Coordinates of C-alpha atoms and ligand atoms in Angstrom, one line a residue:
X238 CA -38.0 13.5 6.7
X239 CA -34.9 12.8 4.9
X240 CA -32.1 13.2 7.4
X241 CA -29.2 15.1 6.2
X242 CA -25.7 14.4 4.8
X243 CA -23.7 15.3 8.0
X244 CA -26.1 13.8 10.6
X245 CA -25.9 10.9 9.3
X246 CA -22.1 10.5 9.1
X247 CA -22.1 11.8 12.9
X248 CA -24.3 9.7 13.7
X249 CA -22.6 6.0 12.1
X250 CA -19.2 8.3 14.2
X251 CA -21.0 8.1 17.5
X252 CA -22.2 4.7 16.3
X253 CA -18.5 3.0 16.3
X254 CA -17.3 5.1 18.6
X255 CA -19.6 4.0 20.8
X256 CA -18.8 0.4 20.2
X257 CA -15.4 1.0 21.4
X258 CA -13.7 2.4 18.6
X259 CA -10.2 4.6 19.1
X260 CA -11.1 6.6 16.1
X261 CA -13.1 6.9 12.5
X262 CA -13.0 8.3 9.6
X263 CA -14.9 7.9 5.9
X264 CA -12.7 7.7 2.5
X265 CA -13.7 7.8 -1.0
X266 CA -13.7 4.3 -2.3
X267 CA -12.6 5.6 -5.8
X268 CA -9.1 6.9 -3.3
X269 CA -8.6 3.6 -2.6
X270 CA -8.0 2.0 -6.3
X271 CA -9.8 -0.1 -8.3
X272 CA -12.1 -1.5 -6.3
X273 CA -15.4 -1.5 -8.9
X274 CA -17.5 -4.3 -6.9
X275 CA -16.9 -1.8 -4.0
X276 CA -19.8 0.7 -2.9
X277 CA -18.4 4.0 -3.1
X278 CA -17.4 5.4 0.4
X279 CA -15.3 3.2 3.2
X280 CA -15.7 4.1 7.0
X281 CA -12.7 3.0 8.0
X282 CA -12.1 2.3 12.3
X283 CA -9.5 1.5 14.7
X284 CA -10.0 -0.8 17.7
X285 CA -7.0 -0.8 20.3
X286 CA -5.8 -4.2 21.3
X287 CA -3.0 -3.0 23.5
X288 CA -2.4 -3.9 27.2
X289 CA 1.3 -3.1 28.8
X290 CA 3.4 -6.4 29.2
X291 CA 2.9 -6.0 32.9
X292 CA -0.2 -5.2 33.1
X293 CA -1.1 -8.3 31.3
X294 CA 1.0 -10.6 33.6
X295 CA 3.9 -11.4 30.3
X296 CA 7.2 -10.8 31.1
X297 CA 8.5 -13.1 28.0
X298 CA 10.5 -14.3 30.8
X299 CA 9.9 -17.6 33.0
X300 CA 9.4 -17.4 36.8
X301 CA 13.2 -17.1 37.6
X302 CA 13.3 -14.1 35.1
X303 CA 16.2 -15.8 32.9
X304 CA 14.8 -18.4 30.0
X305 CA 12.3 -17.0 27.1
X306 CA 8.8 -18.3 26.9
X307 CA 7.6 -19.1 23.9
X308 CA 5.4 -15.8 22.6
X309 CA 2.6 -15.5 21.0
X310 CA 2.2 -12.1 19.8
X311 CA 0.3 -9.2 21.3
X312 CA -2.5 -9.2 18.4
X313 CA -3.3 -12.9 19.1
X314 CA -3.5 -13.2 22.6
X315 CA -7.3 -11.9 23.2
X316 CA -10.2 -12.6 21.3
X317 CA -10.0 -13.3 17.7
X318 CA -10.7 -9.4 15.8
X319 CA -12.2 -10.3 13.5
X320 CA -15.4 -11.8 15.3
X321 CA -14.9 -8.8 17.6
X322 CA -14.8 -6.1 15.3
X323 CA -17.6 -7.6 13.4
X324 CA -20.0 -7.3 16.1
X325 CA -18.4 -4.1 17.1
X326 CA -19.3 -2.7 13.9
X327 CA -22.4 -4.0 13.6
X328 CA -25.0 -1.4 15.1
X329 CA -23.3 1.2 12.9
X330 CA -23.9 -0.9 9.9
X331 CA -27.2 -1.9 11.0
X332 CA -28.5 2.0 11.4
X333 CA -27.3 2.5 7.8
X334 CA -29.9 -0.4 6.7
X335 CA -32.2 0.9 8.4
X336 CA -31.9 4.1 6.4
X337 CA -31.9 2.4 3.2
X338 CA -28.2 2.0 2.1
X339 CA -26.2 -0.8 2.0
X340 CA -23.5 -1.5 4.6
X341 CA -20.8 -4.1 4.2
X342 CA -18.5 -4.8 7.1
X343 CA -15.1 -5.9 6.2
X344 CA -12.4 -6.9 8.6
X345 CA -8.9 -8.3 7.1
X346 CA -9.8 -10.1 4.6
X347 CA -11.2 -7.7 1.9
X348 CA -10.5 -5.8 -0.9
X349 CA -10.2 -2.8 0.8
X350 CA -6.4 -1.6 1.6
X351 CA -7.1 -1.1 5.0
X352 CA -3.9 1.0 6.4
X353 CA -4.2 2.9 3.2
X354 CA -8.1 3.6 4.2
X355 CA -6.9 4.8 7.4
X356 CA -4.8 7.4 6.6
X357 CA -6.5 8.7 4.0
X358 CA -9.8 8.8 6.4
X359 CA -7.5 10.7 8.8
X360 CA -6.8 8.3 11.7
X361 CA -3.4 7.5 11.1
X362 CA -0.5 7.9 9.4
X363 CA 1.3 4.4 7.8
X364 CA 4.8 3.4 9.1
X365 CA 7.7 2.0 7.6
X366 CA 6.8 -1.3 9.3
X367 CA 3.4 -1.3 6.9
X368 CA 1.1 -0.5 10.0
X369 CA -1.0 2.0 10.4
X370 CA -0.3 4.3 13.5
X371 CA -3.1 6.4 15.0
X372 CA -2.1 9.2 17.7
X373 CA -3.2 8.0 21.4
X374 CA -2.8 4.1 20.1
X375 CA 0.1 3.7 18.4
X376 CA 0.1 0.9 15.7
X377 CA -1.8 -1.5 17.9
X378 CA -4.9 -1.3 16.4
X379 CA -7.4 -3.6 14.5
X380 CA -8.4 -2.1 11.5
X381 CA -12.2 -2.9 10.5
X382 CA -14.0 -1.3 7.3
X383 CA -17.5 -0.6 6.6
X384 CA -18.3 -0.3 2.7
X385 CA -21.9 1.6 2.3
X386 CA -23.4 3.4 -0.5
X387 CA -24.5 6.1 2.2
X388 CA -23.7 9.5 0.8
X389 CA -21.4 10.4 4.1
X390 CA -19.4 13.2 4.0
X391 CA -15.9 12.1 3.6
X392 CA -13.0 14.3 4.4
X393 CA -9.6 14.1 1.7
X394 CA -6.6 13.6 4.1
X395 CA -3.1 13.7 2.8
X396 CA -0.7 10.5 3.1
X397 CA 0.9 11.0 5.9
X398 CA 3.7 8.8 7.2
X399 CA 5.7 8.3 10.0
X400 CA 8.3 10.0 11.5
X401 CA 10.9 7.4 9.7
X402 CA 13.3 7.2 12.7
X403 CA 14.2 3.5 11.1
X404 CA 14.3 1.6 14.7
X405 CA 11.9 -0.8 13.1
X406 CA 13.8 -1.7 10.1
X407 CA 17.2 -2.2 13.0
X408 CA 15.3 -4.3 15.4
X409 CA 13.7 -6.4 12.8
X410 CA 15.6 -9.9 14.1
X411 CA 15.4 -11.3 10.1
X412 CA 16.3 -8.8 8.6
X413 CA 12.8 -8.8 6.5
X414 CA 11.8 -5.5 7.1
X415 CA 13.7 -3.0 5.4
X416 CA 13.2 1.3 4.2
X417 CA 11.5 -0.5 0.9
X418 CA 8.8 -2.5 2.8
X419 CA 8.5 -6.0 4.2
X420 CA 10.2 -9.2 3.2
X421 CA 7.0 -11.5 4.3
X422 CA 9.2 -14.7 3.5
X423 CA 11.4 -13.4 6.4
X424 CA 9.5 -12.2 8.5
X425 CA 8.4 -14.7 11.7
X426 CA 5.3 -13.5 11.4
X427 CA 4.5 -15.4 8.4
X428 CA 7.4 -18.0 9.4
X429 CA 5.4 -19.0 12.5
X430 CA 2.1 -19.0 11.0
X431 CA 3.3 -21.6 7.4
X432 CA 2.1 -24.8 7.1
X433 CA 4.7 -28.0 6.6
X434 CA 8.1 -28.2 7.3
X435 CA 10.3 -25.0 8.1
X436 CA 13.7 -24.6 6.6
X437 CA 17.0 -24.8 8.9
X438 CA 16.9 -21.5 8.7
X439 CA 13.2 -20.6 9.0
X440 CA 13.5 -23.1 12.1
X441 CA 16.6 -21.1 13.7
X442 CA 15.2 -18.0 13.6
X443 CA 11.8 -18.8 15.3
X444 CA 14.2 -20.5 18.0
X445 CA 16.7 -17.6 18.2
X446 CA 13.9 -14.8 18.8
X447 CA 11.5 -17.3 20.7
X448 CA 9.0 -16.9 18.5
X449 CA 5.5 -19.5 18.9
X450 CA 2.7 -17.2 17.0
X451 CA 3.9 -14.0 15.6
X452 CA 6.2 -11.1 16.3
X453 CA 6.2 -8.1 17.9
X454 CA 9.4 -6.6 17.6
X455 CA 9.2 -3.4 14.6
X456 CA 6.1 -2.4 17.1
X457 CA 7.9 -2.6 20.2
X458 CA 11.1 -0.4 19.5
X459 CA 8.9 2.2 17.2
X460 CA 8.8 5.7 19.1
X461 CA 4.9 5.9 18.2
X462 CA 3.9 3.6 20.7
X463 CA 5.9 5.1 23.2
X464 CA 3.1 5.9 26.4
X465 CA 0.2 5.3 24.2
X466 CA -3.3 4.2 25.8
X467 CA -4.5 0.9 27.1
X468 CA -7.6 -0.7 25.0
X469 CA -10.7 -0.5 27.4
X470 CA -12.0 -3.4 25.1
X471 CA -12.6 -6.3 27.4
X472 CA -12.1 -9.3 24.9
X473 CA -8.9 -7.6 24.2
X474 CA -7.6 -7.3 28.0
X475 CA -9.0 -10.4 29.7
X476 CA -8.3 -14.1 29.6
X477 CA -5.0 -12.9 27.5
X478 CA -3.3 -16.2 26.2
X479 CA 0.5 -15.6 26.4
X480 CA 1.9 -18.8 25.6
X481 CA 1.3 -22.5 24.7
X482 CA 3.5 -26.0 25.6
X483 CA 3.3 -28.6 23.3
X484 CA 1.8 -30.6 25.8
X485 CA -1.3 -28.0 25.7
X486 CA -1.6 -28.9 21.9
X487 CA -0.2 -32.8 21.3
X488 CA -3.5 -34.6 20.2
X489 CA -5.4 -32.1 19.2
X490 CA -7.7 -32.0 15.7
X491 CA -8.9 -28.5 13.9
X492 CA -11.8 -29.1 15.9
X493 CA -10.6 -29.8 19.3
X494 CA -8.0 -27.3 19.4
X495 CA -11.0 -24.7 18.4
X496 CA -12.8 -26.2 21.0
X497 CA -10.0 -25.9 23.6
X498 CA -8.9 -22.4 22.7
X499 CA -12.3 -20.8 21.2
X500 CA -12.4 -17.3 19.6
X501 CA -8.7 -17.1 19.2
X502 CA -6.9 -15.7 16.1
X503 CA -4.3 -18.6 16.6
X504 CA -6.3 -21.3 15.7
X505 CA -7.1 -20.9 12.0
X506 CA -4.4 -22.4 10.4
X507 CA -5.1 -25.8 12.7
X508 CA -2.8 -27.2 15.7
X509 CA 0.3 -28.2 13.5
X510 CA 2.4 -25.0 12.8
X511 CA 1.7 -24.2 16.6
X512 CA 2.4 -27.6 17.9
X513 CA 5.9 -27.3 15.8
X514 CA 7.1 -24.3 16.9
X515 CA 6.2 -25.1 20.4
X516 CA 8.2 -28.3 20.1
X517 CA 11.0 -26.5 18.1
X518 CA 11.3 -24.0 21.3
X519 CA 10.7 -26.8 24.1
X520 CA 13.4 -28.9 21.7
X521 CA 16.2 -26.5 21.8
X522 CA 16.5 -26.9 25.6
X523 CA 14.7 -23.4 27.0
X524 CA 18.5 -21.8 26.3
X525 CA 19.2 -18.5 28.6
X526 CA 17.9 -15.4 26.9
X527 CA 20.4 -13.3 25.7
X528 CA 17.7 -9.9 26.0
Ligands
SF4_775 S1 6.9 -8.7 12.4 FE1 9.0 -9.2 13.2 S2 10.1 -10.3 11.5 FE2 8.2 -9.3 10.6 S3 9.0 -7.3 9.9 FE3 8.3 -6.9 12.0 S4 10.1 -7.3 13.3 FE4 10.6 -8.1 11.3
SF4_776 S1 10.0 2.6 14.4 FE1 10.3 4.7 13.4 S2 10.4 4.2 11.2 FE2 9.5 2.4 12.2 S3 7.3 2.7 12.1 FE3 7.9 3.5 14.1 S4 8.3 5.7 13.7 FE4 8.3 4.7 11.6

């Protein structure tokens, strides 16, 4: 017996859900753009990552509470997402198989305009800042993307956005992020994560905001993530890595520093953009922070 339209969109929902999932929704890839080599419907999910500072043992201070520790950023410090969500999202992409369609799980690096996808699926609505921000999460969430030719039942959702209160664009410490979008050759994000030499002023402002691996900061001050939910995903909450000396990295090959520090976002680009921003911080003498 053929199974019916909306059973089988609840039942990929209870699917990811299942596998941990804050929320889900299915979009019309045709919503999306111009995505041709695309099937034509997107279930698009959201996967908290977030643990509170405390409760994850970083203060972004050192023991005597006055000298900044080099950060590495909230997304990075768990497992990496994209091998998580990918096995997250498996069994719901697996039960579409099974029913004949094609599934295709895509996780960052895909066609598909993810924050874009979730909003118009319904789980969020996209901040100035670029992210998407669901309701009990805030903006820190993965975002993972199953393309299927599956005829789900997908509902049209408006594009919503945030409440536009602009504490992102004044706490952003570059000055990249601004009402008209994101600078990315400004923003540390990027900074911390280019390969070769950093300009004097690339260099100063990963020193100046502590920066090793990424930043947190247009998340931190935004209002939407005010006394939002913990993620009850355990690759996400245990064996958190919050910082890294340059003695932890000094020697180490592509290979050895995977080895070292498996299944960690932070080791794709290799150990030399870490190791130089970890000596770039240890360098400029572990100054008082001024926050
Ligand atoms: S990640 Fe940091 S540097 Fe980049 S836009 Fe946000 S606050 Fe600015
Ligand atoms: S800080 Fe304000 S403007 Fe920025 S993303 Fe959050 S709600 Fe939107």
């Amino acid at each position: 017996m053929r199974i019916s339209d909306s059973t089988l969109t609840e039942d990929v929902r209870v699917r990811i859900l299942k596998a941990g999932a804050a929320d889900c929704g299915t979009v019309r890839t045709s919503a999306l753009g111009n995505l041709p080599a695309l099937p034509p419907v997107v279930i698009c999910a959201a996967f908290s990552y977030y643990v509170r500072e405390d409760a994850d043992g970083s203060t972004g201070k050192d023991t005597e509470g006055n000298r900044r520790i080099p950060r590495i950023a909230r997304y990075a410090r768990g497992r990496d997402y994209h091998l998580e969500l990918i096995e997250r999202l498996t069994p719901a992409a697996v039960y579409l198989t099974e029913h004949g369609y094609t599934a295709r799980i895509l996780v960052d690096a895909s066609p598909v305009p993810e924050v874009k996808a979730a909003v118009l699926a319904g789980i969020a609505v996209r901040g100035i800042n670029g992210l998407a921000i669901t309701r009990e999460y805030g903006s820190r969430v993965f975002l993972g993307c199953i393309a299927t030719d599956a005829p789900l039942t997908c509902t049209e959702h408006n594009f919503e956005r945030c409440i536009g209160c602009g504490a992102c664009v004044r706490a952003c410490p570059t000055g990249a992020l601004t009402r008209e979008g994101v600078d990315v050759t400004r923003c540390l994000s990027q900074i911390s994560q280019k390969s070769g030499a950093l300009t004097e002023w690339e260099a100063r402002a990963l020193i100046e905001t502590g920066t090793l691996w990424g930043c947190d900061r247009c998340q931190d001050v935004c209002p939407m993530n005010r006394d939002i939910r913990e993620t009850t995903i355990p690759a996400f909450r245990e064996r958190l890595i919050h910082t890294l000396t340059a003695d932890d990295l000094r020697g180490l090959t592509r290979r050895t520093l995977s080895e070292k520090y498996p299944d960690r976002a932070f080791t794709w680009k290799g150990p030399a953009p870490l190791l130089r921003n970890a000596e770039l911080l240890e360098n400029d003498g572990g100054r008082p922070c001024p926050c």
